[in-house]
CSV table of C-alpha atoms and ligand atoms in Angstrom, one decimal:
chain,number,residue,atom,x,y,z
A,1,MET,CA,-130.1,95.2,65.9
A,2,ALA,CA,-131.9,92.2,67.2
A,3,LYS,CA,-135.2,91.5,65.2
A,4,LYS,CA,-138.5,91.1,66.8
A,5,ILE,CA,-139.5,87.4,67.5
A,6,LEU,CA,-143.1,86.7,66.1
A,7,LYS,CA,-145.6,84.3,67.5
A,8,THR,CA,-144.1,81.7,65.2
A,9,GLY,CA,-141.0,81.8,67.3
A,10,PHE,CA,-139.0,83.0,64.3
A,11,PRO,CA,-137.8,86.7,63.7
A,12,GLU,CA,-139.9,89.2,61.8
A,13,GLY,CA,-139.0,88.9,58.0
A,14,PHE,CA,-138.0,85.3,58.1
A,15,TYR,CA,-138.1,83.7,54.7
A,16,TRP,CA,-140.2,80.4,54.6
A,17,GLY,CA,-140.3,78.5,51.5
A,18,ALA,CA,-139.2,75.4,49.5
A,19,SER,CA,-136.4,74.7,46.8
A,20,THR,CA,-136.3,73.1,43.6
A,21,SER,CA,-133.7,73.0,40.7
A,22,ALA,CA,-134.4,73.3,37.1
A,23,HIS,CA,-133.4,70.0,35.8
A,24,GLN,CA,-135.2,68.1,38.6
A,25,VAL,CA,-138.5,69.7,37.9
A,26,GLU,CA,-138.8,71.5,34.6
A,27,GLY,CA,-138.8,68.8,32.0
A,28,GLY,CA,-137.6,69.0,28.4
A,29,ASN,CA,-133.9,69.9,29.1
A,30,THR,CA,-131.1,69.1,26.9
A,31,ASN,CA,-127.8,69.1,28.8
A,32,ASP,CA,-125.0,66.8,30.0
A,33,TRP,CA,-127.4,65.0,32.4
A,34,SER,CA,-130.1,64.2,29.8
A,35,VAL,CA,-127.3,62.7,27.6
A,36,TRP,CA,-125.9,60.7,30.6
A,37,GLU,CA,-129.4,59.5,31.6
A,38,ARG,CA,-130.0,57.9,28.3
A,39,GLU,CA,-126.6,56.3,28.3
A,40,ASN,CA,-127.1,54.9,31.9
A,41,SER,CA,-130.8,54.3,32.5
A,42,ALA,CA,-130.7,50.5,31.4
A,43,ARG,CA,-127.6,49.9,33.7
A,44,LEU,CA,-129.2,51.7,36.6
A,45,ALA,CA,-132.5,49.7,36.4
A,46,LYS,CA,-130.5,46.5,36.2
A,47,GLU,CA,-128.3,47.4,39.2
A,48,ALA,CA,-131.6,48.2,41.2
A,49,LEU,CA,-132.5,44.5,41.1
A,50,SER,CA,-129.6,43.7,43.6
A,51,LYS,CA,-130.6,46.5,46.0
A,52,SER,CA,-133.0,46.5,48.8
A,53,TYR,CA,-135.8,49.1,48.5
A,54,PRO,CA,-138.8,49.5,50.8
A,55,GLY,CA,-141.8,47.5,49.3
A,56,HIS,CA,-144.1,50.4,48.7
A,57,VAL,CA,-141.4,52.1,46.7
A,58,LEU,CA,-141.2,49.2,44.3
A,59,ASN,CA,-144.9,49.3,43.7
A,60,ASP,CA,-144.8,53.0,43.1
A,61,TYR,CA,-144.6,54.5,39.6
A,62,PRO,CA,-142.0,54.7,38.1
A,63,GLY,CA,-140.2,52.3,40.6
A,64,PRO,CA,-136.5,51.9,40.7
A,65,LEU,CA,-136.6,48.7,38.6
A,66,ARG,CA,-137.9,50.6,35.7
A,67,ARG,CA,-135.7,52.1,33.0
A,68,GLU,CA,-137.9,55.1,32.6
A,69,ASN,CA,-137.4,56.0,36.2
A,70,TYR,CA,-133.9,57.1,35.3
A,71,VAL,CA,-134.8,59.5,32.5
A,72,SER,CA,-135.8,63.0,33.5
A,73,GLY,CA,-137.7,63.5,30.2
A,74,ALA,CA,-140.8,65.7,30.8
A,75,SER,CA,-140.1,65.4,34.6
A,76,VAL,CA,-143.0,67.1,36.5
A,77,ASP,CA,-143.4,69.8,33.8
A,78,HIS,CA,-142.7,72.7,36.3
A,79,TYR,CA,-141.6,74.6,33.1
A,80,GLY,CA,-145.3,74.6,31.9
A,81,ARG,CA,-147.0,74.5,35.3
A,82,TYR,CA,-145.0,77.0,37.4
A,83,GLU,CA,-148.0,79.3,38.0
A,84,GLU,CA,-150.2,76.5,39.4
A,85,ASP,CA,-147.2,75.4,41.6
A,86,PHE,CA,-146.6,78.8,42.9
A,87,ASN,CA,-150.3,79.2,43.6
A,88,ILE,CA,-150.0,76.2,45.8
A,89,ALA,CA,-146.7,77.4,47.4
A,90,LYS,CA,-148.5,80.6,48.3
A,91,SER,CA,-151.5,78.9,49.7
A,92,LEU,CA,-149.1,77.0,52.0
A,93,GLY,CA,-147.8,80.3,53.4
A,94,HIS,CA,-144.5,80.5,51.6
A,95,ASN,CA,-143.1,83.9,51.1
A,96,ALA,CA,-139.9,82.9,49.4
A,97,HIS,CA,-139.0,80.3,46.8
A,98,ARG,CA,-135.6,79.0,45.8
A,99,PHE,CA,-135.2,77.8,42.1
A,100,SER,CA,-132.4,77.6,39.5
A,101,ILE,CA,-132.0,78.8,36.1
A,102,GLU,CA,-131.0,76.2,33.5
A,103,TRP,CA,-127.8,77.3,31.8
A,104,SER,CA,-128.3,75.1,28.8
A,105,ARG,CA,-131.6,76.8,28.1
A,106,ILE,CA,-130.2,80.3,28.3
A,107,GLU,CA,-127.0,79.6,26.4
A,108,PRO,CA,-127.5,76.5,24.3
A,109,LYS,CA,-124.5,77.4,22.2
A,110,GLU,CA,-121.4,79.2,23.2
A,111,GLY,CA,-122.0,83.0,23.4
A,112,GLU,CA,-125.6,82.6,21.9
A,113,PHE,CA,-128.3,83.7,24.5
A,114,SER,CA,-131.9,82.6,24.0
A,115,GLU,CA,-134.2,85.6,24.4
A,116,ARG,CA,-137.1,83.3,24.4
A,117,GLU,CA,-135.8,81.4,27.5
A,118,ILE,CA,-134.6,84.7,29.2
A,119,GLU,CA,-138.3,85.8,28.8
A,120,HIS,CA,-139.4,82.5,30.4
A,121,TYR,CA,-137.4,83.1,33.5
A,122,ARG,CA,-138.7,86.7,33.6
A,123,LYS,CA,-142.2,85.4,33.7
A,124,VAL,CA,-141.2,82.8,36.5
A,125,ILE,CA,-139.7,85.7,38.5
A,126,ASN,CA,-142.6,88.1,37.9
A,127,ALA,CA,-145.0,85.2,38.9
A,128,LEU,CA,-143.3,84.8,42.2
A,129,ARG,CA,-143.3,88.7,42.7
A,130,ALA,CA,-147.0,88.8,41.8
A,131,ARG,CA,-147.7,86.5,44.7
A,132,GLY,CA,-145.4,88.3,47.2
A,133,VAL,CA,-142.9,85.4,47.2
A,134,GLU,CA,-139.2,86.4,47.2
A,135,PRO,CA,-137.1,84.7,44.6
A,136,PHE,CA,-133.8,83.1,45.5
A,137,ILE,CA,-132.0,82.1,42.3
A,138,THR,CA,-129.3,79.4,41.9
A,139,LEU,CA,-127.1,79.9,38.9
A,140,TRP,CA,-125.6,76.4,38.7
A,141,HIS,CA,-127.3,73.4,40.1
A,142,PHE,CA,-125.3,70.3,38.8
A,143,THR,CA,-126.2,70.6,35.0
A,144,ASN,CA,-124.0,71.9,32.1
A,145,PRO,CA,-124.8,72.8,28.6
A,146,ILE,CA,-123.6,70.3,26.1
A,147,TRP,CA,-120.9,72.7,24.7
A,148,ILE,CA,-119.5,72.9,28.2
A,149,LYS,CA,-119.4,69.2,28.6
A,150,ASN,CA,-117.5,69.0,25.3
A,151,ILE,CA,-114.8,71.2,26.6
A,152,GLY,CA,-114.4,68.9,29.7
A,153,GLY,CA,-116.9,70.6,32.0
A,154,TRP,CA,-115.6,71.8,35.3
A,155,THR,CA,-112.3,70.2,34.9
A,156,ASN,CA,-111.4,73.0,32.3
A,157,LYS,CA,-110.5,76.5,33.6
A,158,LYS,CA,-112.5,78.0,30.7
A,159,THR,CA,-115.8,76.7,32.2
A,160,ALA,CA,-115.4,79.2,35.2
A,161,PHE,CA,-114.9,82.0,32.8
A,162,PHE,CA,-117.9,80.9,30.8
A,163,PHE,CA,-120.0,80.7,34.0
A,164,VAL,CA,-119.1,84.1,35.1
A,165,ARG,CA,-120.2,85.5,31.8
A,166,PHE,CA,-123.5,83.7,32.1
A,167,ALA,CA,-124.0,84.9,35.8
A,168,GLU,CA,-123.2,88.5,34.7
A,169,LYS,CA,-125.8,88.2,31.9
A,170,MET,CA,-128.5,86.9,34.3
A,171,VAL,CA,-128.0,89.7,36.8
A,172,LYS,CA,-128.2,92.3,34.1
A,173,GLU,CA,-131.4,90.8,32.8
A,174,PHE,CA,-133.0,90.3,36.2
A,175,GLY,CA,-131.8,93.4,38.0
A,176,ASP,CA,-134.6,93.3,40.7
A,177,VAL,CA,-133.7,90.0,42.0
A,178,LYS,CA,-131.9,90.4,45.3
A,179,PHE,CA,-130.8,86.9,46.3
A,180,TRP,CA,-128.3,85.0,44.2
A,181,LEU,CA,-126.6,81.6,44.7
A,182,THR,CA,-123.8,80.9,42.4
A,183,ILE,CA,-123.1,77.2,42.9
A,184,ASN,CA,-124.9,74.3,44.5
A,185,GLU,CA,-123.0,72.0,46.6
A,186,PRO,CA,-119.5,72.2,45.1
A,187,MET,CA,-118.3,69.3,47.4
A,188,ILE,CA,-121.0,66.9,46.5
A,189,TYR,CA,-120.7,67.4,42.7
A,190,ALA,CA,-116.9,67.1,42.6
A,191,GLY,CA,-117.2,64.0,44.9
A,192,LYS,CA,-119.9,62.2,43.1
A,193,SER,CA,-118.5,62.9,39.6
A,194,PHE,CA,-114.7,62.7,40.2
A,195,LEU,CA,-114.1,60.5,43.3
A,196,GLN,CA,-117.0,58.0,43.1
A,197,GLY,CA,-117.5,58.3,39.4
A,198,THR,CA,-121.3,57.8,39.8
A,199,TRP,CA,-122.4,61.1,38.1
A,200,PRO,CA,-121.7,62.6,34.7
A,201,PRO,CA,-119.3,62.8,33.0
A,202,ALA,CA,-118.3,59.3,34.3
A,203,CYS,CA,-120.0,56.5,32.2
A,204,ARG,CA,-118.8,52.8,32.3
A,205,GLN,CA,-120.7,51.7,29.3
A,206,ALA,CA,-119.0,54.4,27.1
A,207,GLY,CA,-115.6,53.6,28.9
A,208,ARG,CA,-115.3,57.1,30.4
A,209,LYS,CA,-113.6,56.5,33.8
A,210,GLU,CA,-113.4,59.9,35.3
A,211,LYS,CA,-112.3,58.9,38.8
A,212,SER,CA,-109.3,61.0,39.5
A,213,LEU,CA,-108.0,62.9,42.5
A,214,LEU,CA,-106.5,65.4,40.3
A,215,LYS,CA,-109.7,66.1,38.4
A,216,TYR,CA,-111.4,66.3,41.7
A,217,ILE,CA,-109.0,69.0,43.2
A,218,ARG,CA,-109.1,70.8,39.7
A,219,VAL,CA,-112.9,71.0,39.8
A,220,LEU,CA,-113.0,72.3,43.3
A,221,ASN,CA,-110.4,75.0,42.4
A,222,ASN,CA,-112.5,76.0,39.4
A,223,PHE,CA,-115.6,76.1,41.4
A,224,SER,CA,-113.8,78.6,43.8
A,225,VAL,CA,-112.6,80.8,41.0
A,226,ALA,CA,-116.0,80.7,39.4
A,227,HIS,CA,-117.7,81.6,42.6
A,228,LYS,CA,-115.3,84.6,43.6
A,229,LYS,CA,-115.3,86.1,40.0
A,230,ALA,CA,-119.1,85.7,39.6
A,231,TYR,CA,-119.4,87.3,43.1
A,232,GLU,CA,-117.5,90.3,41.8
A,233,ALA,CA,-119.3,90.6,38.6
A,234,VAL,CA,-122.8,90.3,40.2
A,235,LYS,CA,-121.9,93.1,42.7
A,236,LYS,CA,-120.5,95.4,39.9
A,237,VAL,CA,-123.9,95.1,38.1
A,238,ASN,CA,-126.0,95.3,41.2
A,239,ARG,CA,-124.4,96.6,44.5
A,240,SER,CA,-127.3,95.6,46.6
A,241,ALA,CA,-127.5,92.0,45.4
A,242,GLN,CA,-126.8,89.4,48.0
A,243,VAL,CA,-124.7,86.6,46.8
A,244,GLY,CA,-123.7,83.2,48.5
A,245,ILE,CA,-123.4,79.6,47.7
A,246,ALA,CA,-125.5,76.6,48.7
A,247,LYS,CA,-123.1,74.5,50.9
A,248,ASN,CA,-123.9,71.0,51.9
A,249,ASN,CA,-122.6,70.6,55.5
A,250,ILE,CA,-122.4,67.5,57.5
A,251,TYR,CA,-122.4,67.0,61.2
A,252,PHE,CA,-119.3,64.8,61.9
A,253,GLU,CA,-119.2,63.4,65.3
A,254,GLY,CA,-116.6,61.4,67.2
A,255,LYS,CA,-115.5,60.8,70.8
A,256,GLY,CA,-111.8,60.4,72.0
A,257,LEU,CA,-109.4,59.7,69.2
A,258,ASN,CA,-112.3,59.4,66.7
A,259,ALA,CA,-112.8,63.2,67.2
A,260,VAL,CA,-109.5,63.7,65.5
A,261,LEU,CA,-110.8,62.0,62.4
A,262,ALA,CA,-114.2,63.7,62.7
A,263,ASN,CA,-112.4,67.2,63.0
A,264,LEU,CA,-110.4,66.5,59.9
A,265,ALA,CA,-113.5,65.6,57.9
A,266,ASP,CA,-115.1,68.6,59.2
A,267,TRP,CA,-112.3,70.9,58.1
A,268,TRP,CA,-112.1,69.3,54.6
A,269,TRP,CA,-115.9,68.9,53.9
A,270,ASN,CA,-117.5,71.8,55.8
A,271,GLU,CA,-114.9,74.5,56.2
A,272,ARG,CA,-112.2,74.6,53.6
A,273,PHE,CA,-114.4,75.9,50.7
A,274,LEU,CA,-116.1,78.4,52.9
A,275,ASP,CA,-112.8,79.6,54.2
A,276,ASP,CA,-111.5,80.0,50.9
A,277,ILE,CA,-114.4,82.2,49.6
A,278,LYS,CA,-115.1,84.0,52.9
A,279,ASP,CA,-114.4,87.4,51.5
A,280,HIS,CA,-116.6,86.8,48.6
A,281,GLN,CA,-120.0,86.1,50.2
A,282,ASP,CA,-122.8,88.1,51.7
A,283,PHE,CA,-124.5,85.2,53.3
A,284,ILE,CA,-124.3,81.3,53.6
A,285,GLY,CA,-126.7,79.0,52.0
A,286,LEU,CA,-126.7,75.7,54.1
A,287,ASN,CA,-128.0,72.5,52.7
A,288,TYR,CA,-128.3,70.0,55.7
A,289,TYR,CA,-129.1,66.4,55.3
A,290,PHE,CA,-126.3,64.4,57.0
A,291,HIS,CA,-124.9,63.3,60.2
A,292,ASN,CA,-121.8,61.1,60.2
A,293,ARG,CA,-120.7,59.3,63.2
A,294,VAL,CA,-117.1,58.1,63.5
A,295,LYS,CA,-116.6,55.2,65.7
A,296,GLY,CA,-113.7,52.6,65.7
A,297,PHE,CA,-112.0,54.9,63.2
A,298,LYS,CA,-114.7,54.3,60.7
A,299,PHE,CA,-117.1,56.9,59.2
A,300,ASN,CA,-120.8,56.4,58.9
A,301,GLN,CA,-121.3,54.3,62.0
A,302,ASN,CA,-124.7,56.0,62.6
A,303,GLU,CA,-127.4,54.4,64.8
A,304,ASN,CA,-130.0,54.9,62.1
A,305,LYS,CA,-132.8,54.9,64.5
A,306,LYS,CA,-135.1,56.7,61.9
A,307,ILE,CA,-134.4,56.7,58.3
A,308,SER,CA,-135.9,57.9,55.1
A,309,ASP,CA,-137.0,55.8,52.0
A,310,MET,CA,-133.5,56.3,50.8
A,311,GLY,CA,-132.1,55.0,53.9
A,312,TRP,CA,-130.7,58.4,55.0
A,313,GLU,CA,-130.7,58.8,58.8
A,314,ILE,CA,-133.0,61.5,60.4
A,315,TYR,CA,-130.8,63.4,62.8
A,316,PRO,CA,-132.3,66.8,63.5
A,317,GLU,CA,-129.8,67.9,66.2
A,318,GLY,CA,-127.2,67.9,63.5
A,319,ILE,CA,-128.6,71.0,61.8
A,320,TYR,CA,-128.0,72.8,65.2
A,321,ARG,CA,-124.4,71.6,65.3
A,322,VAL,CA,-123.6,72.6,61.8
A,323,LEU,CA,-125.2,76.0,62.3
A,324,GLN,CA,-123.2,76.5,65.5
A,325,ASN,CA,-120.0,76.0,63.3
A,326,LEU,CA,-121.2,78.3,60.7
A,327,ALA,CA,-121.7,81.1,63.3
A,328,LYS,CA,-117.9,82.0,63.1
A,329,TYR,CA,-118.2,83.3,59.6
A,330,LYS,CA,-120.5,86.1,61.0
A,331,LYS,CA,-122.7,86.2,58.1
A,332,PRO,CA,-126.4,85.8,57.8
A,333,ILE,CA,-127.4,82.1,57.1
A,334,TYR,CA,-130.3,80.9,54.9
A,335,ILE,CA,-131.1,77.2,55.1
A,336,THR,CA,-131.4,76.6,51.3
A,337,GLU,CA,-132.2,72.9,51.6
A,338,ASN,CA,-133.4,70.4,54.2
A,339,GLY,CA,-135.7,67.5,53.6
A,340,MET,CA,-136.3,63.9,53.2
A,341,ALA,CA,-137.5,61.2,50.8
A,342,GLU,CA,-140.8,59.6,51.9
A,343,ALA,CA,-143.7,58.2,49.9
A,344,LYS,CA,-146.0,57.5,52.7
A,345,ASP,CA,-145.7,60.9,54.4
A,346,GLU,CA,-145.6,59.5,57.9
A,347,LYS,CA,-142.5,61.1,59.2
A,348,ARG,CA,-142.2,64.3,57.0
A,349,ALA,CA,-144.1,66.6,59.2
A,350,ASP,CA,-142.2,65.6,62.3
A,351,PHE,CA,-139.0,65.8,60.3
A,352,ILE,CA,-139.7,69.5,59.4
A,353,ARG,CA,-140.9,70.4,62.9
A,354,SER,CA,-137.9,68.7,64.7
A,355,HIS,CA,-135.3,70.3,62.5
A,356,LEU,CA,-137.1,73.7,62.8
A,357,LYS,CA,-137.0,73.2,66.6
A,358,TRP,CA,-133.2,73.1,66.5
A,359,VAL,CA,-133.0,76.0,64.0
A,360,ASN,CA,-135.1,78.0,66.5
A,361,LYS,CA,-132.6,77.0,69.3
A,362,ALA,CA,-129.8,78.3,67.2
A,363,ILE,CA,-131.6,81.6,66.6
A,364,LYS,CA,-132.2,82.0,70.4
A,365,ASP,CA,-128.3,81.4,70.7
A,366,SER,CA,-128.1,84.7,68.5
A,367,ILE,CA,-127.0,82.9,65.2
A,368,ASP,CA,-128.3,85.1,62.5
A,369,ILE,CA,-130.5,82.8,60.5
A,370,ARG,CA,-133.0,84.4,58.0
A,371,GLY,CA,-134.9,81.8,56.2
A,372,TYR,CA,-135.6,78.0,55.7
A,373,PHE,CA,-136.4,76.3,52.4
A,374,TYR,CA,-137.6,72.8,52.6
A,375,TRP,CA,-136.4,70.5,49.8
A,376,SER,CA,-138.5,70.2,47.8
A,377,LEU,CA,-141.7,71.9,46.8
A,378,LEU,CA,-142.8,68.9,44.7
A,379,ASP,CA,-141.8,65.3,43.9
A,380,ASN,CA,-139.0,65.5,41.2
A,381,PHE,CA,-136.0,63.8,39.6
A,382,GLU,CA,-133.6,62.8,42.1
A,383,TRP,CA,-130.3,62.6,39.8
A,384,ASP,CA,-128.9,59.1,39.4
A,385,LYS,CA,-131.8,57.8,41.7
A,386,GLY,CA,-134.5,59.2,39.3
A,387,PHE,CA,-138.1,59.6,40.2
A,388,TRP,CA,-138.7,57.1,42.9
A,389,PRO,CA,-137.6,59.1,45.8
A,390,ARG,CA,-140.5,61.4,46.9
A,391,PHE,CA,-139.2,64.6,48.5
A,392,GLY,CA,-142.2,66.9,47.9
A,393,LEU,CA,-144.6,68.9,50.0
A,394,LEU,CA,-146.7,68.3,47.0
A,395,GLU,CA,-147.1,64.6,45.8
A,396,VAL,CA,-147.0,64.3,42.0
A,397,ASP,CA,-148.7,61.5,40.1
A,398,HIS,CA,-145.9,60.7,37.6
A,399,LYS,CA,-148.5,59.4,35.1
A,400,THR,CA,-150.9,62.4,35.1
A,401,LEU,CA,-148.5,65.0,36.5
A,402,GLU,CA,-151.4,65.9,38.9
A,403,ARG,CA,-150.4,67.7,42.1
A,404,LYS,CA,-151.7,66.9,45.6
A,405,ILE,CA,-150.7,68.7,48.8
A,406,ARG,CA,-149.2,66.3,51.4
A,407,GLU,CA,-150.4,66.5,54.9
A,408,SER,CA,-146.9,67.5,55.9
A,409,GLY,CA,-147.2,70.4,53.5
A,410,LEU,CA,-150.2,71.6,55.6
A,411,LYS,CA,-148.4,71.1,58.9
A,412,TYR,CA,-145.5,73.1,57.5
A,413,ARG,CA,-147.9,75.9,56.7
A,414,ASP,CA,-149.4,75.9,60.2
A,415,ILE,CA,-145.8,76.5,61.5
A,416,ILE,CA,-145.2,79.3,59.1
A,417,LEU,CA,-148.5,80.9,59.9
A,418,GLY,CA,-147.8,80.6,63.7
A,419,LYS,CA,-150.9,78.4,64.3
A,420,ASP,CA,-148.7,75.6,65.5
A,421,LYS,CA,-145.4,75.7,67.4
A,422,VAL,CA,-142.2,73.9,66.6
B,1,LIG,C1,-129.1,67.9,47.4
B,1,LIG,C2,-129.2,68.5,46.0
B,1,LIG,C3,-130.7,68.5,45.6
B,1,LIG,C4,-131.3,67.3,45.8
B,1,LIG,C5,-131.3,66.9,47.3
B,1,LIG,C6,-132.0,65.7,47.8
B,1,LIG,O1,-127.8,67.3,47.5
B,1,LIG,O2,-128.8,69.9,46.1
B,1,LIG,O3,-130.6,68.8,44.2
B,1,LIG,O4,-131.0,66.3,45.1
B,1,LIG,O5,-129.9,66.8,47.6
């Protein structure tokens, strides 16, 4: 049955919120990334010397040239300040929030689950519930416990088995949570870690060359097995749980013969994994950031009329194109990430509005879209780029950890509340 459209232009019951992930915001984590950061921070700071950054970014703290930029450390202490952060999210009209549970906290040693950390996440979930904010939980967002790293991480089949056991445990503990995302962006992680070799476990200094097509394929297969088995395990514990993954999809565009290449990339990057798990998902989580134009048989020939601080092209129409392609799966879709890095906050409000305009068009075309989560609630640790990219609706002063609502956060609120139209 078609849902009533509210004055916001979005359906009744639509989830509005923002996303975070544990390692990027919590602080104080000990996992494969925290080890890798220590090994690589000096190199990353040195390499930054030869790259061009927007001037205001170089002067910001901690800018890309500083070693501490690349060490997550205390991050933005969301672990200690989640109540304050949720108060702000609530004041901005959010009725949902996506976050991840840090596996290395829950299971620091194989088979030993930490009651204290389980209690922490119970409090986090309760804090959201107390504010009328629906939790969407990601079970794996790029980080592994050290003992998983030591068995070869996701190149080892056993990791899928251990992950399923962890997933099952979480669903048993947090039985009242409805929305579960198993794995965040399998294609991105496998690609960065095993094709590009720019993310853990690859480490030049330590002589670990992980680039390998074989490992890449093996990791993707293990993600697929992990997702399907976790899906079954979760549903066994809680029939009414809704389980999906967060899938990074790209709008590949090409004309004439270039379309052949674009279609091939579309199949490999956007569809293959989703086809593979199509009988094991209740919804699709979409992370949309990229448009990729194929021209002269080359990828990434984008016009880049508007870009973020990281140089990523702003291309709102692409979200509509990828949504159109996802419609064939006939599953509800939640946009689990969409956002941009920008310290000055001059383009972000328009970024959000223009993307939502295209989401709205997709809804009018009868595509079943049920939520939108901006990435991110607050400035955080952007993996191998570190702290300098500013994605937050809330600005964080990295010296004092003080939070300040950005103008765009207020503009997003006005859209959510129907005070402003997209
Ligand atoms: C996505 C990741 C997320 C964040 C954004 C900018 O690929 O899922 O953790 O880094 O990009």
